[in-house]
Coordinates of N, CA and C and ligand atoms in Angstrom, one line a residue:
X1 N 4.3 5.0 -11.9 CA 3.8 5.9 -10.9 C 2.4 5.5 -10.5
X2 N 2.2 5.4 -9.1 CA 0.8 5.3 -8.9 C 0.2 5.9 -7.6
X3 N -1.1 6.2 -7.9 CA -1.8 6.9 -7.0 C -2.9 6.5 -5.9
X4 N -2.7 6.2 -4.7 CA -3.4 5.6 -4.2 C -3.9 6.7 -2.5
X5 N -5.4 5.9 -2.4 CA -5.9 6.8 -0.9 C -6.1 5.6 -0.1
X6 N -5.9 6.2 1.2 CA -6.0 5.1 2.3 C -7.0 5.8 2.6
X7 N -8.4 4.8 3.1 CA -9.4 5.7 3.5 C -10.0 4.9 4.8
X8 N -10.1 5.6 5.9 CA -10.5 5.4 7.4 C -11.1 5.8 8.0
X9 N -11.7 5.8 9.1 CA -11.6 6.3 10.5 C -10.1 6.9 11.1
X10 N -10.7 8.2 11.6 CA -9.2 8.5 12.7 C -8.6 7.1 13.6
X11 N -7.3 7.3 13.6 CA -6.6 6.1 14.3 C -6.6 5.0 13.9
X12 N -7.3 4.4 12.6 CA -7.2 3.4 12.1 C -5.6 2.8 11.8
X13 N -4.6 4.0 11.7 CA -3.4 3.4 11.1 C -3.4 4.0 9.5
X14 N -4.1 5.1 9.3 CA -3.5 5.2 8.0 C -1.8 6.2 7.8
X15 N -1.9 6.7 8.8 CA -0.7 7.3 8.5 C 0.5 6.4 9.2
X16 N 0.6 5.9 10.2 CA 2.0 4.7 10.1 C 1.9 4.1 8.7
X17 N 0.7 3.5 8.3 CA 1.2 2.7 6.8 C 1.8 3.5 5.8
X18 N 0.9 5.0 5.6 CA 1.7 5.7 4.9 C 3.0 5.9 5.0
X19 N 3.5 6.3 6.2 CA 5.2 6.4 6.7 C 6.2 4.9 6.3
X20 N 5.4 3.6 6.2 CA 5.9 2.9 5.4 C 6.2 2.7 4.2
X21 N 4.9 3.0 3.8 CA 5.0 3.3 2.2 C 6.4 4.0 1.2
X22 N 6.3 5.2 2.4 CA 6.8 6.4 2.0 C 8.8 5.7 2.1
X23 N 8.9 4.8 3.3 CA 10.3 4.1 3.5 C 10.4 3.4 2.5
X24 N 9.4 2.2 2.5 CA 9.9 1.0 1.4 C 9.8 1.1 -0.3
X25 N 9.1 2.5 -0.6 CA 8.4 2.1 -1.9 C 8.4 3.5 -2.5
X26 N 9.1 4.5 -1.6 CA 9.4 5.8 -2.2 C 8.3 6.4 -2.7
X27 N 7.0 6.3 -1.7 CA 5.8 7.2 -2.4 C 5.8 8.5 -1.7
X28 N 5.4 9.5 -2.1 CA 5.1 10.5 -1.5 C 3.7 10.5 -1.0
X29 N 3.8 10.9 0.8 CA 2.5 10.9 1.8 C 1.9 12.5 1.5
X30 N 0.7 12.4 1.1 CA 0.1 13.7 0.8 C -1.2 13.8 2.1
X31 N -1.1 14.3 3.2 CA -1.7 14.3 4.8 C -2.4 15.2 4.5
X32 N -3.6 15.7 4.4 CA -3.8 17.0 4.2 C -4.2 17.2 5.7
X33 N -4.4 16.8 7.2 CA -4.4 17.1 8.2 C -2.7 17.5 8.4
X34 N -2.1 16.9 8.1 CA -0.5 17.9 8.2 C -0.5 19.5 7.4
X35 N -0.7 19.1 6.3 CA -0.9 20.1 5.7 C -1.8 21.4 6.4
X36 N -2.8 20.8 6.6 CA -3.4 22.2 7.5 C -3.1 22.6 9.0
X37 N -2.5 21.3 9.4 CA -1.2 21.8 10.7 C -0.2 22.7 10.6
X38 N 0.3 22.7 9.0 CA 1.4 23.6 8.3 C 0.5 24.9 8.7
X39 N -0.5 25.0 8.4 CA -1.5 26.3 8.2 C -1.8 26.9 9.2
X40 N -2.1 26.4 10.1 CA -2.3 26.4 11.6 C -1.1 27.1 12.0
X41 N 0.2 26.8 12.0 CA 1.0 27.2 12.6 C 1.6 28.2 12.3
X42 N 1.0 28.6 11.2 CA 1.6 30.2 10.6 C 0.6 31.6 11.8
X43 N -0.2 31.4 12.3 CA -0.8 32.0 13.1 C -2.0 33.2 12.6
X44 N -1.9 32.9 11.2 CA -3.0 34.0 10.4 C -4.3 33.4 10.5
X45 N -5.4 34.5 10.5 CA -6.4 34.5 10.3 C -6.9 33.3 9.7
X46 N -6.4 32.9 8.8 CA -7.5 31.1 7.9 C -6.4 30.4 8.6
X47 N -5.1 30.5 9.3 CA -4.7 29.5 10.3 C -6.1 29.3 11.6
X48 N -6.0 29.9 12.4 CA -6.8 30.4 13.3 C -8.4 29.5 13.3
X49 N -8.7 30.1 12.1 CA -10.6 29.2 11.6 C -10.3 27.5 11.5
X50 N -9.1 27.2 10.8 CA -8.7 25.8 10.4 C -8.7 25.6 12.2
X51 N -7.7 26.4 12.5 CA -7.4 25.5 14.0 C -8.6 25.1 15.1
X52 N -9.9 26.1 15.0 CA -10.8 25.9 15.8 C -11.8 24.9 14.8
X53 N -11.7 24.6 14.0 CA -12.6 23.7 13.2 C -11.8 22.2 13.8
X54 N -10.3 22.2 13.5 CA -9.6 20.9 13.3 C -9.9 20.3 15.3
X55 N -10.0 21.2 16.1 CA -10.1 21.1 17.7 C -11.4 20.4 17.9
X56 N -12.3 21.1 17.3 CA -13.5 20.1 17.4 C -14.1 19.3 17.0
X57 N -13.3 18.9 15.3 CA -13.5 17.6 15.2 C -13.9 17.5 13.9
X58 N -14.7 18.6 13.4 CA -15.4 19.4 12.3 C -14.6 19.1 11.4
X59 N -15.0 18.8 9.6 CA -14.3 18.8 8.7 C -14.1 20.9 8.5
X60 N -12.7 20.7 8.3 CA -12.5 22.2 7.4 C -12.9 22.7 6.2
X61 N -13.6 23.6 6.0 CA -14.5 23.2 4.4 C -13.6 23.3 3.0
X62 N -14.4 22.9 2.4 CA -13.9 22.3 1.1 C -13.2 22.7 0.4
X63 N -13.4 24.1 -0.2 CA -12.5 24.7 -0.8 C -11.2 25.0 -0.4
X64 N -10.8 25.5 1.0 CA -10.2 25.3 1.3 C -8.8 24.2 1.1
X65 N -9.2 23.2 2.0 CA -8.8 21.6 1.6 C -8.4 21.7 0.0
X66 N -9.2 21.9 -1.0 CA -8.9 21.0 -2.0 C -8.2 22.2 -2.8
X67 N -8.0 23.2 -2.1 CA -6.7 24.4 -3.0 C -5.8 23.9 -2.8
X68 N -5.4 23.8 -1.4 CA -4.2 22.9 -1.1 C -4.3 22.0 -1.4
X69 N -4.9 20.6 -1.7 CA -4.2 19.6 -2.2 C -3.9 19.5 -3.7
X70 N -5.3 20.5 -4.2 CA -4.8 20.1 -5.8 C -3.5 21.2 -6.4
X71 N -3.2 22.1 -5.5 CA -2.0 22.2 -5.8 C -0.5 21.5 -5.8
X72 N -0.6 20.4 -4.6 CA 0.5 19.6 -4.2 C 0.1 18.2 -5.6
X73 N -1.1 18.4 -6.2 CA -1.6 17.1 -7.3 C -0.3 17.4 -8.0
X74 N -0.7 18.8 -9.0 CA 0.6 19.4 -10.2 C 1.6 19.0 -9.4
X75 N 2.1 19.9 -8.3 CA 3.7 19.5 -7.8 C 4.4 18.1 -8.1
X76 N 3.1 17.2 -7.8 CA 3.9 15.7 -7.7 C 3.3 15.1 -8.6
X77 N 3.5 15.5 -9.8 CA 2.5 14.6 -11.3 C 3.5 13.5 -11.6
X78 N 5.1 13.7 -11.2 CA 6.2 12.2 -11.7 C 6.2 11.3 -10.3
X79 N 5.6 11.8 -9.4 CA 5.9 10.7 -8.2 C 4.4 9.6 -7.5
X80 N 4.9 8.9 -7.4 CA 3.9 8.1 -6.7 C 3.3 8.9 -5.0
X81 N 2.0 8.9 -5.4 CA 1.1 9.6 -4.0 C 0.8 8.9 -3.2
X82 N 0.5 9.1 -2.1 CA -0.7 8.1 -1.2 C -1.1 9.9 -0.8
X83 N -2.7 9.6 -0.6 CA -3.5 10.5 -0.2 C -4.1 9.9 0.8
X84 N -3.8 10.7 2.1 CA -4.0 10.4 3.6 C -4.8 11.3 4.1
X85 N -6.1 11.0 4.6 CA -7.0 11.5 5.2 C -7.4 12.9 4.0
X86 N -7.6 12.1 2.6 CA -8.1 13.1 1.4 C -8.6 12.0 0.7
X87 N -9.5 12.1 -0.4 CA -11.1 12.7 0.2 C -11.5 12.3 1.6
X88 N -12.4 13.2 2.5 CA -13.1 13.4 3.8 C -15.0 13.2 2.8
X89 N -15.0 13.6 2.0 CA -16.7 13.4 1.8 C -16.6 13.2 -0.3
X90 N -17.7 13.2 -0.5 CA -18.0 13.0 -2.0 C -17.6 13.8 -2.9
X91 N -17.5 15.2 -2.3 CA -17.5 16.4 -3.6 C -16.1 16.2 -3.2
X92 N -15.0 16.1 -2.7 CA -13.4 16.1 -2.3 C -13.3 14.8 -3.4
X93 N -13.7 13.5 -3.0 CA -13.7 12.4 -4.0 C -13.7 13.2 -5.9
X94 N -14.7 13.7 -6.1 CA -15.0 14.0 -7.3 C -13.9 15.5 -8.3
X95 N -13.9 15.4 -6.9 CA -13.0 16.9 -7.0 C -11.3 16.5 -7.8
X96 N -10.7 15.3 -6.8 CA -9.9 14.8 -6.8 C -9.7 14.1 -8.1
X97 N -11.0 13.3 -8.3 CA -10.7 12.7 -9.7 C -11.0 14.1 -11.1
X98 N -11.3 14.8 -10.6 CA -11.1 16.0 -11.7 C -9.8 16.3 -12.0
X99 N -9.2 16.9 -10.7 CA -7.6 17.4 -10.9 C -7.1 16.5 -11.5
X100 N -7.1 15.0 -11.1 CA -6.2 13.9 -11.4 C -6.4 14.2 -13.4
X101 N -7.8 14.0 -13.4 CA -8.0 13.6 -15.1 C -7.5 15.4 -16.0
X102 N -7.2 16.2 -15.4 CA -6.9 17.3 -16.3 C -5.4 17.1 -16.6
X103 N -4.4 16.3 -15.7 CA -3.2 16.1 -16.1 C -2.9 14.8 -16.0
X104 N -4.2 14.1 -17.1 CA -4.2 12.5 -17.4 C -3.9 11.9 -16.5
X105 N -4.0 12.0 -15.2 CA -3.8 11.1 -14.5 C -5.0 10.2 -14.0
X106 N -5.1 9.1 -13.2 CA -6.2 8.2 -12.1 C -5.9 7.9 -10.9
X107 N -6.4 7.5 -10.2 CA -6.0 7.0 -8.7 C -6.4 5.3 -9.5
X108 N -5.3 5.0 -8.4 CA -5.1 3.0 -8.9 C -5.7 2.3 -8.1
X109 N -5.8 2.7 -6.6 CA -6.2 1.7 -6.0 C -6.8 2.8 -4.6
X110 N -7.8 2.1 -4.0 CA -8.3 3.3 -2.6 C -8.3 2.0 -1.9
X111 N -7.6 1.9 -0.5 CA -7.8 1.1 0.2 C -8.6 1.5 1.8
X112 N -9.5 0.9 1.7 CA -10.2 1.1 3.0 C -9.9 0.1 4.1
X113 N -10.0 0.6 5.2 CA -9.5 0.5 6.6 C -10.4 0.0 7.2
X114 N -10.9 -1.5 7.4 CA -12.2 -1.8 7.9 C -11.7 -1.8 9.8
X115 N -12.2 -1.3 10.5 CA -11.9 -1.2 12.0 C -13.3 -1.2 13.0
X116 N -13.2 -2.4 13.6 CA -14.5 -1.8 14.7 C -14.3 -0.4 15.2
X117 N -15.8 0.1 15.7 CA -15.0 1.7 16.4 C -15.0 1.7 18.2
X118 N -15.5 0.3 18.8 CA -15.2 -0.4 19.8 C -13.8 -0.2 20.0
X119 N -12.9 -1.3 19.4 CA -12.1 -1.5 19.4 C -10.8 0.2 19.2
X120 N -11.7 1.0 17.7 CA -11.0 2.3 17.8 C -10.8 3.3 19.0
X121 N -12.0 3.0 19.6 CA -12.1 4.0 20.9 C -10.9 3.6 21.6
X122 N -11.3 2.5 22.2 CA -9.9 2.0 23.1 C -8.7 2.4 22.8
X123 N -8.6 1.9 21.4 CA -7.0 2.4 21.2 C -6.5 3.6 21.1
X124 N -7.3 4.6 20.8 CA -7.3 5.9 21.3 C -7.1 6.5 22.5
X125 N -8.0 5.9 23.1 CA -7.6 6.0 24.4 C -6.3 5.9 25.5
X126 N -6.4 4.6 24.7 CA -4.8 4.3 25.6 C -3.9 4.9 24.8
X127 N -4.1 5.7 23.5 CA -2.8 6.1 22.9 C -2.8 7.9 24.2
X128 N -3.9 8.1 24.1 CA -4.2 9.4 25.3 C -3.4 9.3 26.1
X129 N -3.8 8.2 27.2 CA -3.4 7.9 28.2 C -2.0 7.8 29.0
X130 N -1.4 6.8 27.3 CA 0.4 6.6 27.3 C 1.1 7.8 27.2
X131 N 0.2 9.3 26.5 CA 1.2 10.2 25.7 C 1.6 10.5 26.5
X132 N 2.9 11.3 27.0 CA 3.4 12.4 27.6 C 2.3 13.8 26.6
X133 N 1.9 14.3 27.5 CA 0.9 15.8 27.4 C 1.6 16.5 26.0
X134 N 3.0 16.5 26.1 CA 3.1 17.5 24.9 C 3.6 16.6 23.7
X135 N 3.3 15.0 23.5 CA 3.0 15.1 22.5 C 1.6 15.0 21.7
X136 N 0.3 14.9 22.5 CA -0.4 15.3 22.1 C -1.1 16.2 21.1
X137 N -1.6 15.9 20.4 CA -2.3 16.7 19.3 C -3.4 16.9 19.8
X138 N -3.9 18.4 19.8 CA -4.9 19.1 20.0 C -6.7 18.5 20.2
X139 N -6.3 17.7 18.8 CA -7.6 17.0 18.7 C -7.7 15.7 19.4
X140 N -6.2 15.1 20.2 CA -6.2 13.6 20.5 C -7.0 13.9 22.0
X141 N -8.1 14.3 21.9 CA -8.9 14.0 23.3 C -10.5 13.3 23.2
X142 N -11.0 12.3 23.9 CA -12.1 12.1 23.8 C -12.8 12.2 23.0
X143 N -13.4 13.7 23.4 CA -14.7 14.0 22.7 C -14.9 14.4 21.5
X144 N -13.8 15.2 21.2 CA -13.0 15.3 20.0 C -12.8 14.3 19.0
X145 N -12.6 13.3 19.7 CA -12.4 11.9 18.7 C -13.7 11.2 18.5
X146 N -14.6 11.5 19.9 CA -15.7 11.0 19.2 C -16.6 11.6 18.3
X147 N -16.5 12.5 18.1 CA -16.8 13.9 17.4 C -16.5 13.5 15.7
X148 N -15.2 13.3 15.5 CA -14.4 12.7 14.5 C -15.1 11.5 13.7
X149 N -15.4 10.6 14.6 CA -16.1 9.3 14.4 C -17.2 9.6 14.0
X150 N -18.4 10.3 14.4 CA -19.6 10.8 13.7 C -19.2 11.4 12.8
X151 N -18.4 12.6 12.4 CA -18.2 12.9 10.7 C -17.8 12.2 10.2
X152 N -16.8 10.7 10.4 CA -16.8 10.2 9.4 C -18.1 9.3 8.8
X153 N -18.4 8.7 9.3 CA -19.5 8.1 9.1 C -20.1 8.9 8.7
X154 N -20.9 10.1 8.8 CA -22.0 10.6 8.0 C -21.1 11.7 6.5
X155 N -20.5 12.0 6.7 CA -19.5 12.4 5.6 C -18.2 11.6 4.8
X156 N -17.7 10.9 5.8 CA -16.7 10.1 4.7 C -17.2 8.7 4.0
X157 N -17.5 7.5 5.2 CA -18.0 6.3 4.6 C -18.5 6.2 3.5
X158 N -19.6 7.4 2.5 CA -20.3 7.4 2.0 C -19.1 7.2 0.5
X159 N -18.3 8.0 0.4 CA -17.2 7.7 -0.4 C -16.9 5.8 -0.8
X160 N -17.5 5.1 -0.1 CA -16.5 3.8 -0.8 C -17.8 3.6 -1.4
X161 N -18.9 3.3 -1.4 CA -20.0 3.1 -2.8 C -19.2 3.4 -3.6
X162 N -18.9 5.3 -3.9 CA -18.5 5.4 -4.8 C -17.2 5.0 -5.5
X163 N -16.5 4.5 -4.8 CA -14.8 4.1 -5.4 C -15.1 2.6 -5.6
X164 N -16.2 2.1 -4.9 CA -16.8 0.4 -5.1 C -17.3 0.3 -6.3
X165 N -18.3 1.6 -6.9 CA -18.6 1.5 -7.8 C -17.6 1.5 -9.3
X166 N -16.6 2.0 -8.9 CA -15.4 2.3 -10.3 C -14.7 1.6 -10.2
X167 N -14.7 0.2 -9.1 CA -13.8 -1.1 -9.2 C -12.8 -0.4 -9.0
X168 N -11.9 0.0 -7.7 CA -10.6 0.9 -7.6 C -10.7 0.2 -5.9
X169 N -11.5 0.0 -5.2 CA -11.8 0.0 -4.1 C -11.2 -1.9 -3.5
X170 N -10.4 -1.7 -2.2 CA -9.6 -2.9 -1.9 C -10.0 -2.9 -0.1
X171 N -10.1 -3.6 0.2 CA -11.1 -3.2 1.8 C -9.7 -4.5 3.0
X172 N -9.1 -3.9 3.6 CA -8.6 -4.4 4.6 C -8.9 -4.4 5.9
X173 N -7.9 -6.0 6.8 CA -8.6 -6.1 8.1 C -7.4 -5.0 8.6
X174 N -8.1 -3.4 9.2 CA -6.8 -2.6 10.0 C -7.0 -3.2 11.5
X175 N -7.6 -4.0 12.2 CA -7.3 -4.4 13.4 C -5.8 -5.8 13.5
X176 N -5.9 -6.3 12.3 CA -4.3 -7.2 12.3 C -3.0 -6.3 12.8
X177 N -1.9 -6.6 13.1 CA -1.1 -6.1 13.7 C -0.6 -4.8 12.5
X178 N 0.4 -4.0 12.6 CA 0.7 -3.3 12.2 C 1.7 -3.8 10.3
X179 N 2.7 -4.9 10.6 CA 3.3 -5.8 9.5 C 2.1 -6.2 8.6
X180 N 1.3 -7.2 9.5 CA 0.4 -7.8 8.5 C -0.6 -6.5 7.7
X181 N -1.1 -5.7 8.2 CA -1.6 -4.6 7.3 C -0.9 -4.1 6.3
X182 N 0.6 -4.0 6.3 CA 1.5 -3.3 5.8 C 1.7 -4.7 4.5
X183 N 1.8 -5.7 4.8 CA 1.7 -7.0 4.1 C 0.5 -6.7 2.6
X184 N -0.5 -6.8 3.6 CA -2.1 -7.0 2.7 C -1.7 -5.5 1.8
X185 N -1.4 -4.1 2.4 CA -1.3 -3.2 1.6 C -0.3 -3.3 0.3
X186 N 0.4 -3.9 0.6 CA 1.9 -4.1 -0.5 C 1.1 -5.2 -1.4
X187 N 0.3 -5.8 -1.2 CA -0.3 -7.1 -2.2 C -1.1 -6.3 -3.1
X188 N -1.9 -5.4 -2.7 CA -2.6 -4.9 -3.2 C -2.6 -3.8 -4.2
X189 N -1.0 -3.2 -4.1 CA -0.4 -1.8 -4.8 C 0.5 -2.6 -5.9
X190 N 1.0 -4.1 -5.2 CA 1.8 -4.7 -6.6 C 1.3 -5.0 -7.5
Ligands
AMP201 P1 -6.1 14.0 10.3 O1 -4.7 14.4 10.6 O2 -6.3 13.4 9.0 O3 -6.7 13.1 11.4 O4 -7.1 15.3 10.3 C1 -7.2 16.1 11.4 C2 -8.3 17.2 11.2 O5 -8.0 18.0 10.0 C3 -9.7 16.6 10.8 O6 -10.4 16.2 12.0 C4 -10.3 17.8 10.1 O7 -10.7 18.8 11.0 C5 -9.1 18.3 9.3 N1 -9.0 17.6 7.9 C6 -8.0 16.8 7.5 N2 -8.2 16.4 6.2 C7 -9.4 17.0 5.9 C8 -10.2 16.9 4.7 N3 -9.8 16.2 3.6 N4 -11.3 17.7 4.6 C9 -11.7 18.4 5.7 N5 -11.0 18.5 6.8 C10 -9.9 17.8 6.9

């Protein structure tokens, strides 16, 4: 069993790899942006706050986030994880390796998503551009995404020091095509 985070920028491609993962290699994708989509759509009151946080771009705060995920930790202690768009900042990082180590567990490998954000814009863009309107997600607009781009950088980046520092950390090119990422990832988890 092993536990691994794909860690990015929005649109980088972490979740197509995940969706492969999840085909070829039978891991379970742990999204916690799905997850709070789940939340969102129940229409209650902490749906409601999530959904105006997730629109603008804003992380959802912490406690939050990490009730749900470290609940789904226990759920899936026999299955192999990928943790997609989890940790978002340091105390989520630390947080995570807590739950993990109360039911002996580690994370094996964190792979980071190296992407110009040049290049990220564009492809956002044109993913905008191509969508038909309703399949759009709320947040796939502009400003919103550029929005996105500044939290991660001042909140997420800060995380690979730390996973660099524990020798866990694996840094890929995510501008290669879709295969070849999915390639370099499988080299990396065998
Ligand atoms: P994603 O689907 O991963 O792109 O996430 C969409 C949105 O959900 C983000 O812009 C945040 O508002 C929220 N979100 C997802 N994961 C987290 C997290 N780990 N911590 C805080 N907010 C999150």
């Amino acid at each position: 069993m092993s536990r691994i985070v794909l860690l990015g920028p929005p649109g980088c491609g972490k979740g197509t790899q995940s969706k492969l993962l999840v085909e070829k290699k039978n891991y379970i994708q742990l999204s916690t942006g799905d997850l709070l989509r789940e939340e969102t759509s129940k229409n209650s009151d902490l749906g409601k706050k999530i959904s105006m946080l997730m629109e603008s771009g804003e992380l959802v705060s912490d406690d939050i986030v990490i009730n749900i995920i470290v609940n789904k930790v226990e759920e899936y202690v026999n299955k192999s994880v990928i943790f997609d768009g989890f940790p978002r900042n340091l105390n989520q990082a630390k947080v995570l390796d807590e739950a993990l180590g109360n039911i002996s567990l580690e994370l094996n490998n964190v792979i980071f998503f190296k992407i110009d954000f040049e290049i990220l814009k564009e492809r956002i863009q044109n993913r905008i551009k191509q969508a038909d309107s309703g399949d759009l997600r709320k947040d796939d607009n502009i400003e919103t995404l550029l929005n996105r781009i500044e939290v991660y950088k001042s909140s997420t980046l800060p995380i690979v020091e730390y996973y660099e520092k524990k020798g866990i950390l694996s840094k890929i090119n995510a501008m290669e095509d879709i295969d070849k990422v999915n390639e370099e990832i499988l080299k990396i988890i065998s």
